Amino acid sequence: MTKSLLVTGGAGYIGSHTLLELLKAGYKPVVFDNFSNSCAEVLSRVEELSGCAIDVIEGDIRDKSALVRLFEARRLANEPVEAVVHFAALKAVGESVEKPTEYYDNNVGGTLSLLKAMDTCGIRKLVFSSSATVYGEPLRLPYTEDHPFAPTNPYGHTKAMVEQILKDWCHASDERSAVALRYFNPIGAHPSGRIGEAPQGRPNNLFPFITQVAVGKRDKLSVFGDDYETVDGTGVRDYLHVVDLAIGHVLAVAYMASGNRGFQGINLGTGRGTSVLELARTFERVTGRPVPYEILPRRPGDIAQAWADPTVAAALLGWRANRDIEEMCIDGWRWQSQNPDGYQSVVKK
């Protein structure tokens, strides 16, 4: 079994939860992060929860020489990195429209730099944090892995481009393997309440907006459109507990370590959709906190419904989503209520 791993972007929301699950599974991850959208405090909390010390190197994935030095140092220490779990990316859809070159430079250019460093040091396994945004407007639902790619924004295009790069990278050598995990809408937090999603500035996603309204940081939730052809007119998405998602990454590492080669794209989702208002009302019911909202016009580019077919994940990884919407809301509220300012209160001290 692969034991020593590099986790790029390991201090981020999904990265930190995956880091904890990797440690629980007996792996020895090294974190490589530039902390552009995260802070070091989360890693201290992962150490606290796991009881394990974490090696952390601050750096940018576009710096190939830094990555090569890291890989070589681990080899000389008789702890060679055998696989990479790659989270490091810019991830805000709206910002990607405003700053496309930054997104292509970091997300695509950074991945190319990482792969070149891996090639230099003979590392042949990579799990990629992809996204359901690669699919775009659904031709059919649920999304299966063979659904055509048609991203509608630069962020989605960067994910699709990296997947193509990984396909070509694997095709060039039968010793290489890459798994692209296309996940839908991760929400919630670790049940301890010690780590969770801490967006900087205005949240880009629905759930942290809900929790910030509930904790009093925002007056009301903005609901964009109530005239879709859905159960209540609001958009429907496949919400997934972040711990289930993290476990999916652990299983993907094991899948490659068991001898599977080549490229494989895999959906991670629950297989069912939940509307914006259903999520808000479930949150109110299980937490007792009101979530006032206002209806605004639809946003350009938003789709009515999206959810995954997780059959391939079950077949190849033995993975299923085990936590329901209620648990997502309870865990997410525990995090937000205990950390109303995210990690910032700790950083300010």
XYZ file of C-alpha atoms in Angstrom:
349
model
C 0.000 0.000 0.000
C 1.169 3.505 -0.829
C 1.959 5.247 2.444
C 3.849 8.492 1.790
C 1.722 11.031 -0.085
C 1.934 14.648 -1.178
C -1.291 16.609 -0.625
C -1.306 19.869 -2.564
C -3.719 22.431 -1.135
C -4.012 20.343 2.013
C -4.991 23.324 4.180
C -8.172 24.011 2.195
C -11.718 22.971 3.045
C -11.772 19.625 1.241
C -8.016 19.127 1.537
C -8.007 19.399 5.325
C -10.858 16.911 5.769
C -9.124 14.506 3.392
C -5.867 14.977 5.264
C -7.547 13.851 8.469
C -9.048 10.764 6.801
C -5.684 9.870 5.241
C -4.022 10.048 8.652
C -6.757 7.885 10.166
C -6.138 5.340 7.397
C -2.417 5.132 8.224
C -0.985 7.253 5.407
C 1.876 9.709 5.885
C 0.864 12.866 4.019
C 3.051 15.887 3.360
C 1.160 19.147 2.800
C 2.251 21.587 0.088
C 0.222 24.810 0.161
C 0.727 28.506 -0.541
C -2.077 29.462 1.890
C -3.597 31.867 -0.632
C -7.102 30.758 0.354
C -6.464 29.030 3.687
C -4.453 29.354 6.886
C -2.040 27.221 8.871
C -4.390 27.007 11.877
C -6.466 24.333 10.161
C -3.405 22.057 10.042
C -2.848 22.505 13.774
C -6.421 21.375 14.311
C -5.963 18.348 12.050
C -2.920 17.436 14.145
C -5.013 17.859 17.287
C -7.806 15.633 15.961
C -5.508 12.950 14.574
C -2.791 12.950 17.227
C -0.253 12.996 14.375
C 2.351 15.575 13.414
C 2.078 16.803 9.813
C 4.956 17.841 7.597
C 4.025 21.145 5.961
C 5.913 22.958 3.205
C 4.787 26.373 2.046
C 5.080 26.706 -1.695
C 3.347 27.231 -5.008
C 2.599 24.340 -7.367
C 3.796 26.467 -10.283
C 7.300 26.235 -8.779
C 8.569 22.989 -10.291
C 11.988 23.250 -8.650
C 10.424 23.500 -5.177
C 8.382 20.379 -5.855
C 11.440 18.473 -7.115
C 13.380 19.485 -3.990
C 10.526 18.222 -1.844
C 10.342 14.885 -3.660
C 14.115 14.432 -3.516
C 14.277 15.302 0.181
C 11.649 12.674 0.951
C 13.510 10.086 -1.104
C 16.768 10.777 0.728
C 14.926 10.460 4.031
C 13.731 6.983 2.962
C 10.127 8.204 2.851
C 9.623 8.621 -0.895
C 6.381 10.164 -2.069
C 4.535 7.472 -3.973
C 1.371 9.346 -4.931
C -0.065 12.859 -5.050
C -3.529 14.025 -4.004
C -3.984 17.287 -5.889
C -6.358 19.924 -4.480
C -4.380 23.124 -5.081
C -6.519 25.331 -7.319
C -8.423 28.573 -7.509
C -12.090 27.645 -7.247
C -14.572 30.545 -7.437
C -16.717 30.420 -10.568
C -17.523 34.144 -10.583
C -13.915 35.149 -9.989
C -12.812 32.859 -12.823
C -14.970 34.884 -15.220
C -13.340 38.102 -13.998
C -9.773 36.731 -13.877
C -9.559 33.927 -16.436
C -5.814 34.142 -17.039
C -5.119 33.709 -13.316
C -7.267 30.582 -13.279
C -5.628 29.035 -16.328
C -2.172 29.927 -15.017
C -2.729 28.439 -11.563
C -5.058 25.517 -12.257
C -3.715 24.314 -15.603
C -0.173 25.693 -15.473
C 0.234 24.581 -11.879
C -0.853 21.040 -12.706
C 1.589 20.884 -15.618
C 4.374 22.000 -13.278
C 3.353 19.330 -10.772
C 3.303 16.578 -13.416
C 6.723 17.618 -14.714
C 8.126 17.433 -11.193
C 6.514 14.032 -10.702
C 8.020 12.815 -13.986
C 11.447 14.075 -12.953
C 11.252 12.091 -9.721
C 9.477 8.983 -11.016
C 6.138 9.485 -9.242
C 3.339 7.935 -11.282
C 0.092 8.137 -9.292
C -2.221 11.135 -8.886
C -5.716 11.728 -7.498
C -7.182 14.905 -8.960
C -9.793 17.101 -7.312
C -12.080 17.681 -10.289
C -15.654 18.965 -10.347
C -19.089 18.303 -11.783
C -18.784 21.711 -13.445
C -17.027 19.899 -16.301
C -20.434 18.587 -17.454
C -22.214 21.913 -17.887
C -25.890 21.966 -18.899
C -27.276 18.450 -18.428
C -28.341 16.570 -21.539
C -29.759 13.932 -19.184
C -29.922 13.300 -15.461
C -28.386 11.926 -13.408
C -24.932 12.758 -14.722
C -22.960 9.645 -15.609
C -19.234 9.642 -16.265
C -19.785 9.440 -20.024
C -21.874 12.634 -20.095
C -20.301 15.091 -22.582
C -18.131 17.858 -21.161
C -19.486 21.359 -21.755
C -18.259 23.679 -18.966
C -19.786 27.153 -18.932
C -17.068 29.172 -17.174
C -13.255 29.382 -16.996
C -13.118 27.458 -13.701
C -14.971 24.528 -15.267
C -12.775 24.724 -18.362
C -9.629 24.457 -16.227
C -10.938 21.266 -14.630
C -11.838 19.792 -18.017
C -8.425 20.746 -19.442
C -6.579 19.134 -16.554
C -8.588 15.937 -17.004
C -7.547 15.827 -20.673
C -3.929 16.417 -19.689
C -4.129 13.539 -17.215
C -5.626 11.245 -19.865
C -2.744 12.045 -22.205
C -0.203 11.737 -19.370
C -1.457 8.263 -18.534
C -1.676 7.239 -22.193
C 2.010 8.080 -22.660
C 3.111 5.442 -20.113
C 1.372 2.310 -18.924
C 3.028 2.793 -15.527
C 0.957 5.881 -14.727
C -2.421 6.141 -13.074
C -4.731 9.074 -12.376
C -8.186 9.260 -10.832
C -10.256 12.410 -11.382
C -12.946 12.702 -8.717
C -15.818 14.788 -10.085
C -17.772 15.902 -7.091
C -20.898 17.877 -6.840
C -21.706 20.157 -3.861
C -19.694 19.351 -0.723
C -21.105 20.871 2.469
C -20.984 20.279 6.220
C -17.948 19.878 8.425
C -16.074 17.414 10.585
C -18.402 16.304 13.430
C -15.943 17.637 16.018
C -16.688 21.192 14.914
C -12.947 21.865 14.813
C -12.504 22.089 11.040
C -14.922 23.278 8.387
C -15.486 25.640 5.488
C -14.145 29.149 6.136
C -14.677 31.279 3.012
C -12.817 34.556 2.874
C -15.199 37.429 2.162
C -18.564 36.753 0.560
C -19.227 32.997 0.220
C -19.327 31.589 -3.287
C -21.522 28.654 -2.313
C -24.992 28.281 -0.820
C -24.379 26.412 2.422
C -21.859 28.771 4.079
C -24.259 31.574 3.165
C -26.993 29.741 5.091
C -24.783 29.209 8.142
C -23.596 32.821 8.125
C -27.207 34.018 8.105
C -27.991 31.636 10.969
C -25.054 32.875 13.059
C -25.975 36.526 12.455
C -23.177 37.521 10.118
C -25.637 38.171 7.265
C -29.217 39.435 7.296
C -30.789 37.037 4.841
C -30.140 34.401 2.235
C -30.257 35.373 -1.423
C -32.164 32.796 -3.490
C -31.517 33.279 -7.186
C -34.650 32.246 -9.045
C -37.836 30.512 -7.922
C -39.261 29.793 -11.365
C -37.265 26.734 -12.380
C -39.103 23.521 -13.258
C -38.237 21.923 -9.921
C -40.081 20.789 -6.816
C -40.410 24.348 -5.471
C -39.012 26.491 -8.284
C -35.523 26.815 -6.797
C -32.361 25.191 -8.104
C -31.681 21.551 -7.240
C -28.197 20.221 -6.490
C -26.539 17.053 -5.180
C -25.211 17.995 -1.726
C -22.521 15.724 -0.298
C -21.055 15.600 3.211
C -17.421 16.700 3.108
C -16.344 13.711 5.241
C -17.893 11.288 2.738
C -16.034 13.170 0.018
C -12.766 12.944 1.953
C -13.184 9.196 2.356
C -13.641 8.959 -1.414
C -10.141 10.371 -1.885
C -8.673 7.811 0.501
C -10.349 5.018 -1.447
C -9.051 6.469 -4.735
C -5.480 6.308 -3.409
C -6.043 2.675 -2.418
C -7.551 1.957 -5.850
C -4.351 3.097 -7.566
C -2.110 1.351 -5.027
C -3.852 -1.952 -5.755
C -2.422 -1.926 -9.263
C -4.999 -0.095 -11.358
C -3.405 1.895 -14.171
C -4.521 4.509 -16.668
C -7.027 7.333 -16.274
C -10.378 7.031 -14.563
C -13.018 9.725 -13.998
C -15.423 9.039 -11.124
C -18.496 10.914 -9.858
C -18.863 11.420 -6.125
C -22.387 12.366 -5.113
C -25.398 11.058 -3.226
C -27.482 10.354 -6.318
C -30.326 12.628 -5.255
C -31.076 16.317 -5.569
C -32.103 18.834 -2.904
C -33.516 22.260 -3.717
C -32.245 25.522 -2.240
C -35.368 25.941 -0.114
C -35.379 22.282 0.948
C -31.820 22.692 2.219
C -32.626 25.941 4.044
C -35.753 24.465 5.648
C -33.944 21.303 6.708
C -31.248 23.467 8.287
C -33.891 25.451 10.189
C -35.598 22.282 11.402
C -32.516 20.467 12.709
C -30.742 23.497 14.204
C -33.646 25.614 15.392
C -32.080 28.655 13.722
C -34.140 30.827 11.347
C -32.845 31.449 7.821
C -34.758 34.400 6.344
C -34.395 34.704 2.583
C -35.268 36.869 -0.393
C -35.982 35.787 -3.943
C -33.838 37.455 -6.601
C -33.702 36.987 -10.384
C -31.910 33.980 -11.807
C -28.167 34.285 -12.279
C -26.820 33.889 -15.811
C -25.390 30.426 -16.364
C -27.187 28.707 -13.486
C -28.877 25.421 -14.360
C -32.132 24.117 -12.907
C -31.037 20.695 -11.676
C -27.896 18.610 -11.254
C -27.195 15.373 -9.468
C -24.843 12.441 -9.842
C -25.077 8.798 -10.709
C -22.596 7.346 -8.154
C -22.700 3.781 -9.517
C -19.107 3.786 -10.794
C -17.761 4.989 -7.444
C -19.483 2.065 -5.731
C -18.190 -0.443 -8.291
C -14.576 0.719 -8.501
C -13.902 2.248 -5.093
C -16.478 0.576 -2.878
C -17.625 4.112 -2.000
C -21.086 5.340 -1.046
C -22.303 8.529 0.568
C -23.402 7.562 4.078
C -24.367 10.927 5.610
C -27.703 12.574 4.844
C -28.764 16.212 4.492
C -29.738 16.451 8.159
C -26.273 15.342 9.272
C -24.671 17.775 6.831
C -26.682 20.623 8.362
C -26.014 19.602 11.967
C -22.271 19.240 11.446
C -22.057 22.424 9.388
C -23.882 24.401 12.078
C -21.691 22.965 14.827
C -18.646 24.268 12.975
C -20.135 27.692 12.217
C -21.585 28.248 15.694
C -18.304 27.339 17.396
C -16.230 29.316 14.883
C -18.358 32.298 13.805
C -15.363 33.965 12.147
C -13.840 30.754 10.815
C -10.169 30.543 11.644
C -9.761 34.323 11.624
C -10.273 34.799 15.380
C -7.281 32.542 15.982
C -5.198 34.231 13.295
C -5.886 37.696 14.749
C -4.507 36.649 18.130
